[in-house]
Amino acid sequence: MKWEKLGRIFNPVEHILPNQCVEFAQSPQTLVFDDFVRIYFSTRQVDPKNGKFLSHIAFVDMDKSFKNILNISGNTVIELGKLGTFDEHGIFPINVLRDKDKILAYTCGWSRRVSVSVETSVGLAISDDNGLTFKKTGDGPILTSSPNEPFLVGDAFVRVYENTYHMWYIFGTRWVDTADEGAARVYKIGHAVSPDGINWQKEEGKQIVSDSLNADECQALPTVIFSKNRYHMFFCYREATGFRKNRQRGYRIGYAYSDDLVNWTRDDEHTGIAFSEDGWDSDMMCYPHVFSCDGKIYLLYNGNEFGRYGFGIAVLKD
Amino acid sequence: MFIWKKRGRVFNPQEIKNVSWLNEFAQAPSVLVFDTFVRVYFSCRPLPDQNGQYVSYSAFVDLNRSNLFEIIRVSKEPILALGERGTFDEFGTYPTSVIRKNKEEVLAYYGGWTRCESVPFNVAIGLAISKNNGETFEKLGSGPVLSYSINEPFILSGPKIRKFNDTYYLFYIAGNKWIENDGKPEPVYKIRMTHSKDGINWTKADKDLISARIEENEAQASPDVFFHNNRYHMFFCYRYALGFRGKEKGYRIGYAVSDDLLNWTRDDSKAGIDVSEEGWDSEMISYPHVFELDGRIYMFYLGNQVGRYGFGLAELEGTL
């Protein structure tokens, strides 16, 4: 596989964003229209109460050359949750897809904890205005912790294949106590299926993509595309600690493939995209999103500092 | 109206000395009947930490079957360890409800407590299994067996496990609102139900079973269901949403009846038990647990400060 980088296409600090958000445009994910592509991302507001971040969803509409910005969301796309709910402190990321006459959004909701920094679960919201705004199906999540997936269920990516909804997502396996970084989380990619997109059956604690670094490898944001009779998954992975500053330990993009949606073969050597020599994606690459548009396959992704300064795009050449 | 004759307090945890994890509270009694004794599970607490915060454990006391006021033994250790860092039951295992699965196994469903930043806590329901007659339990996993869903966003707690017609029924409470309350949020929760063939995979009824009576934000707890005379009887407790730590707005015991487990008719005037004029249960009564033993029907219940001073026994006069 060979990806041609087209460069960074959106830098949040160059624009005015809703919800008093200033930096970060994380986990770009698309909804393709006839004449433009809507790219949702998570951006951040500083919580006036305590200086911590709140992640909000925004979007940018771009033409199909991905060179021109047509519109940026001016209003709230989806509200954060009420007091005590799973998505009270942020929604990051959001996965959007068309489903019959509706547009579904699978969200990853964040709420803060005391002994660890955060807990997450997956929510479902629905749009009836072409994705300008989304209404939640309820105050609670549709996918959350279970006996063998004890915490940090999130990063859902949903596609329908042969009348079955498939969700790839991540679940936490443990919090590692560290001397200088507090409690560090470890998470893996899992899989669930559903007849209706609402009621899900997990594989329950089954890690579907093998580790390449070590047992504490963190795997995030699976994205799947079917092409040439094979299912292709991109995701990002890193070491459990020291990943914020050290490019050797930070996020990069991995790859796995499957012929049956059950067994996945990890094959990072064929990811076909790596850090640049210098510039915005020279130290980190994360939160990939693969999609097709007018016969071409594209990969959106974040660069350095988890997308603080935006996202770029690459096109598949081969 | 039913008539419950109070027989007095059975167990006062404050009389147990030199057990750090059992300093006070004996909450949410749940029985397992043996040939010669009755094992009563309850939840208790050590002293609070320097921030005034509690953890809670579950344990048991064995009572003489022919004299429930005679304590034979208190468990030497809690039946469950607190969860590892970041898990749902890191800060408490309360309350616990037990049932025999078969000759070899006893199942315990329990509320696991974690601490949150914007609200003080959250709860989800765990499952643990005993293979030694309920002496000790192993958790099914480090995560919960019943957790949050679209219409049950937080606080799944107060499990009561029952088996009717080869199906497991779990009655529990689910939170639906946190009231801001001047920076000290208080939750509102209602009684709900789910059923299962195997006790692990559950199908939620996804509805409130018991209509609110004293106010919309009435909090309901301890949905204790007992089948007798071809009807399902539920004793539970309820209180006001705020200001409930005193007598006036604190817990009382309510009653509802059903023929199908799903549709319930509430009639608190039938409950037949209320606070006493004085003594350990003079301000509030809560967490009823009804059971049949040797032809008699009994209720264990908590008194003042939701079981800080233990639980007592009442006996039904007449029938349900």
XYZ file of C-alpha atoms in Angstrom, chain B:
320
model
C -53.204 -3.640 55.837
C -50.578 -6.154 56.757
C -49.461 -6.326 60.352
C -45.786 -6.682 61.083
C -44.945 -7.288 64.691
C -41.540 -5.838 65.511
C -39.354 -8.299 67.351
C -36.387 -6.014 67.959
C -32.888 -5.402 66.715
C -30.955 -8.504 65.699
C -27.498 -7.191 64.916
C -25.732 -4.009 65.981
C -22.375 -3.655 64.215
C -21.152 -1.215 66.827
C -21.023 -4.075 69.295
C -18.347 -5.798 67.197
C -14.980 -4.660 68.503
C -11.520 -4.588 66.960
C -12.539 -5.312 63.368
C -11.364 -2.315 61.366
C -13.508 -2.976 58.278
C -16.635 -3.520 60.405
C -16.763 -0.359 62.431
C -20.371 0.633 61.910
C -23.319 0.126 59.535
C -24.960 -3.199 58.752
C -26.943 -2.342 55.660
C -29.148 -4.168 53.184
C -29.649 -7.560 54.889
C -30.083 -10.536 52.525
C -30.535 -14.123 53.739
C -29.305 -17.541 52.707
C -30.994 -20.309 54.716
C -29.018 -23.365 55.905
C -30.162 -26.426 57.857
C -29.279 -25.089 61.278
C -28.569 -21.420 60.731
C -29.551 -18.410 58.659
C -26.725 -16.528 56.999
C -27.479 -12.826 56.691
C -25.315 -10.804 54.321
C -24.972 -7.114 55.043
C -22.743 -4.191 54.095
C -20.564 -2.326 56.563
C -17.902 0.357 56.716
C -14.570 1.085 58.363
C -13.935 4.562 59.762
C -14.030 7.242 57.073
C -10.750 8.496 55.584
C -9.234 11.907 56.351
C -11.584 13.512 53.809
C -14.589 11.983 55.532
C -15.184 9.514 52.714
C -16.250 5.933 53.294
C -15.617 2.677 51.529
C -18.017 -0.213 52.104
C -17.620 -3.972 52.353
C -20.033 -6.856 52.395
C -19.903 -9.574 55.043
C -22.256 -11.976 56.809
C -23.509 -12.975 60.226
C -24.862 -16.472 60.965
C -27.952 -16.651 63.171
C -29.386 -19.683 64.924
C -32.251 -20.902 62.745
C -34.422 -21.638 65.775
C -33.565 -18.338 67.463
C -32.750 -15.515 65.088
C -31.538 -13.361 67.946
C -28.667 -15.722 68.673
C -25.505 -14.821 66.732
C -23.427 -17.909 65.989
C -20.648 -16.344 63.959
C -19.552 -13.234 62.072
C -17.475 -13.612 58.890
C -13.772 -13.111 59.554
C -13.187 -11.177 56.345
C -15.304 -9.285 53.826
C -16.707 -11.635 51.183
C -15.345 -9.451 48.353
C -12.223 -7.372 47.836
C -12.539 -3.824 46.547
C -11.760 -3.478 42.840
C -8.452 -2.488 41.293
C -7.670 1.066 40.301
C -10.169 2.521 37.863
C -12.700 -0.310 38.163
C -16.390 0.162 38.974
C -16.130 -1.272 42.511
C -12.908 0.384 43.633
C -14.548 2.230 46.550
C -17.328 -0.026 47.733
C -19.315 -3.239 47.424
C -22.796 -2.376 48.656
C -25.456 -3.657 48.768
C -25.273 -7.412 48.128
C -28.067 -9.863 47.296
C -27.485 -13.626 47.177
C -29.197 -16.673 45.687
C -28.356 -20.367 45.350
C -27.742 -21.215 41.704
C -27.464 -24.949 42.353
C -25.971 -27.280 44.951
C -22.460 -26.057 44.205
C -22.776 -22.345 43.599
C -24.104 -19.226 45.283
C -24.422 -16.013 43.253
C -23.944 -12.567 44.763
C -25.082 -9.427 42.930
C -23.693 -6.263 44.407
C -23.430 -2.532 43.839
C -19.877 -1.438 42.980
C -18.957 2.163 43.832
C -16.598 4.511 42.061
C -15.916 8.202 42.716
C -16.510 10.944 40.186
C -15.438 14.548 39.884
C -18.671 16.441 39.186
C -20.879 14.214 41.351
C -19.697 12.255 44.376
C -20.119 8.705 43.070
C -21.469 6.297 40.517
C -22.626 2.682 40.949
C -22.936 -0.341 38.650
C -23.907 -3.926 39.471
C -21.342 -6.712 39.704
C -21.625 -10.498 39.976
C -19.494 -12.772 42.142
C -19.733 -16.532 42.563
C -19.137 -18.707 45.615
C -18.274 -22.396 45.531
C -18.059 -22.813 49.294
C -21.597 -22.151 50.481
C -21.263 -18.414 50.394
C -18.185 -18.127 52.624
C -16.113 -16.363 49.953
C -16.831 -15.159 46.425
C -14.880 -14.728 43.190
C -15.843 -11.923 40.841
C -17.028 -12.870 37.370
C -14.728 -10.179 35.969
C -13.285 -6.830 36.933
C -16.188 -5.017 35.239
C -19.921 -4.935 35.991
C -22.533 -7.458 34.825
C -25.254 -4.795 34.618
C -24.237 -1.308 33.602
C -25.556 1.928 32.130
C -27.806 2.231 29.073
C -29.668 4.883 27.105
C -32.408 5.413 29.698
C -30.404 4.317 32.754
C -27.511 6.776 32.623
C -26.009 6.259 36.103
C -26.379 4.700 39.562
C -27.438 1.127 38.932
C -27.594 -0.154 42.469
C -29.624 -1.937 45.122
C -29.772 -5.307 43.326
C -32.212 -7.960 44.565
C -31.867 -11.279 42.786
C -34.818 -13.663 42.494
C -35.678 -16.723 40.419
C -39.251 -17.368 39.283
C -40.286 -20.021 36.735
C -36.681 -20.809 35.751
C -35.888 -17.197 34.963
C -33.678 -14.890 36.970
C -35.161 -11.506 37.814
C -32.982 -8.724 39.087
C -34.789 -5.811 40.707
C -32.616 -2.747 41.122
C -32.625 1.022 41.040
C -31.425 3.330 38.279
C -30.623 7.008 38.599
C -32.301 9.439 36.231
C -31.283 12.846 37.554
C -28.710 14.583 39.727
C -30.162 17.580 41.556
C -27.584 20.380 41.808
C -28.398 21.240 45.458
C -25.887 24.058 46.094
C -22.842 22.157 44.919
C -23.719 18.964 46.829
C -25.538 17.000 44.142
C -28.120 14.415 45.216
C -29.358 11.663 42.894
C -32.925 10.641 42.083
C -33.393 6.922 41.452
C -36.302 4.651 40.632
C -37.032 0.938 40.845
C -36.437 -1.122 37.712
C -36.125 -4.749 36.622
C -34.231 -6.986 34.218
C -34.452 -10.707 33.486
C -32.047 -13.392 32.347
C -31.827 -17.115 31.672
C -28.212 -17.480 32.796
C -27.783 -14.675 35.330
C -25.106 -13.041 33.167
C -26.794 -11.727 30.004
C -29.724 -9.496 30.915
C -32.704 -7.989 29.127
C -33.852 -4.791 30.789
C -37.560 -3.997 31.125
C -36.437 -0.372 30.598
C -39.258 1.172 32.639
C -39.898 2.511 36.128
C -41.915 -0.125 37.988
C -43.217 1.939 40.880
C -44.944 5.295 40.431
C -43.726 8.159 42.608
C -46.060 9.087 45.449
C -44.640 11.705 47.807
C -43.036 13.870 45.087
C -41.817 13.526 41.514
C -38.205 13.291 42.648
C -38.934 10.653 45.293
C -35.970 8.287 45.598
C -36.846 4.589 45.784
C -34.636 1.734 46.965
C -34.504 -1.903 48.091
C -37.095 -3.470 45.749
C -37.609 -6.724 47.637
C -39.955 -9.100 45.830
C -41.623 -12.056 47.553
C -44.006 -14.540 45.901
C -46.864 -15.653 48.114
C -50.495 -16.672 47.593
C -50.080 -16.466 43.812
C -49.048 -12.825 43.793
C -45.801 -10.948 43.756
C -45.408 -8.640 46.729
C -42.792 -5.896 46.723
C -41.628 -4.140 49.844
C -39.272 -1.271 49.161
C -38.244 2.009 50.724
C -38.644 5.591 49.571
C -37.708 9.067 50.720
C -37.683 12.694 49.672
C -34.966 13.765 47.220
C -33.457 16.371 49.546
C -33.295 16.832 53.299
C -33.722 13.098 53.866
C -31.155 12.601 56.588
C -33.653 13.350 59.365
C -36.922 11.820 60.474
C -39.403 13.932 58.529
C -38.166 13.291 54.988
C -36.191 10.113 55.602
C -36.825 6.563 54.449
C -40.114 4.744 54.982
C -41.209 1.329 53.772
C -43.668 1.105 50.871
C -45.560 -1.730 49.232
C -46.717 -2.742 45.762
C -48.337 -5.852 44.308
C -48.190 -7.482 40.869
C -49.467 -10.529 39.028
C -46.904 -10.431 36.209
C -43.747 -8.798 37.697
C -43.949 -5.977 35.158
C -47.084 -4.062 36.156
C -47.224 -3.031 39.799
C -49.910 -1.403 41.911
C -48.502 0.710 44.686
C -50.350 0.880 47.978
C -48.146 2.094 50.804
C -51.112 2.079 53.183
C -50.816 -1.715 53.208
C -47.134 -1.854 54.119
C -47.984 -2.301 57.770
C -44.693 -1.182 59.297
C -43.496 2.273 60.266
C -40.997 4.056 62.519
C -41.147 3.324 66.233
C -41.956 5.870 68.927
C -38.417 5.682 70.198
C -35.240 3.695 69.907
C -33.010 2.484 67.097
C -35.726 2.697 64.388
C -37.585 5.817 65.533
C -36.468 8.173 62.728
C -36.395 6.012 59.614
C -36.909 2.454 58.451
C -35.533 1.164 55.180
C -34.065 -1.690 53.123
C -36.728 -4.317 53.836
C -35.940 -7.945 53.058
C -38.810 -10.423 53.320
C -38.228 -14.167 53.650
C -40.039 -17.279 54.766
C -38.604 -19.546 57.426
C -40.199 -22.618 58.953
C -43.707 -21.523 58.086
C -43.371 -17.930 59.174
C -42.811 -14.775 57.155
C -40.220 -12.334 58.420
C -38.809 -8.989 57.426
C -35.327 -7.714 58.163
C -35.062 -3.931 57.937
C -32.747 -1.055 58.813
C -33.372 1.650 61.376
C -32.014 5.141 61.936
C -29.314 6.547 59.642
C -29.856 3.786 57.099
C -28.386 0.956 59.123
C -25.617 2.711 60.996
C -26.870 0.889 64.081
C -27.758 -2.384 62.413
C -30.864 -4.254 61.414
C -33.908 -5.659 63.156
C -36.587 -8.280 62.657
C -40.346 -8.093 62.217
C -42.753 -11.011 61.874
C -45.902 -11.011 59.781
C -49.141 -11.595 61.627
C -51.700 -13.087 59.289
C -50.838 -13.498 55.646
C -49.878 -11.553 52.540
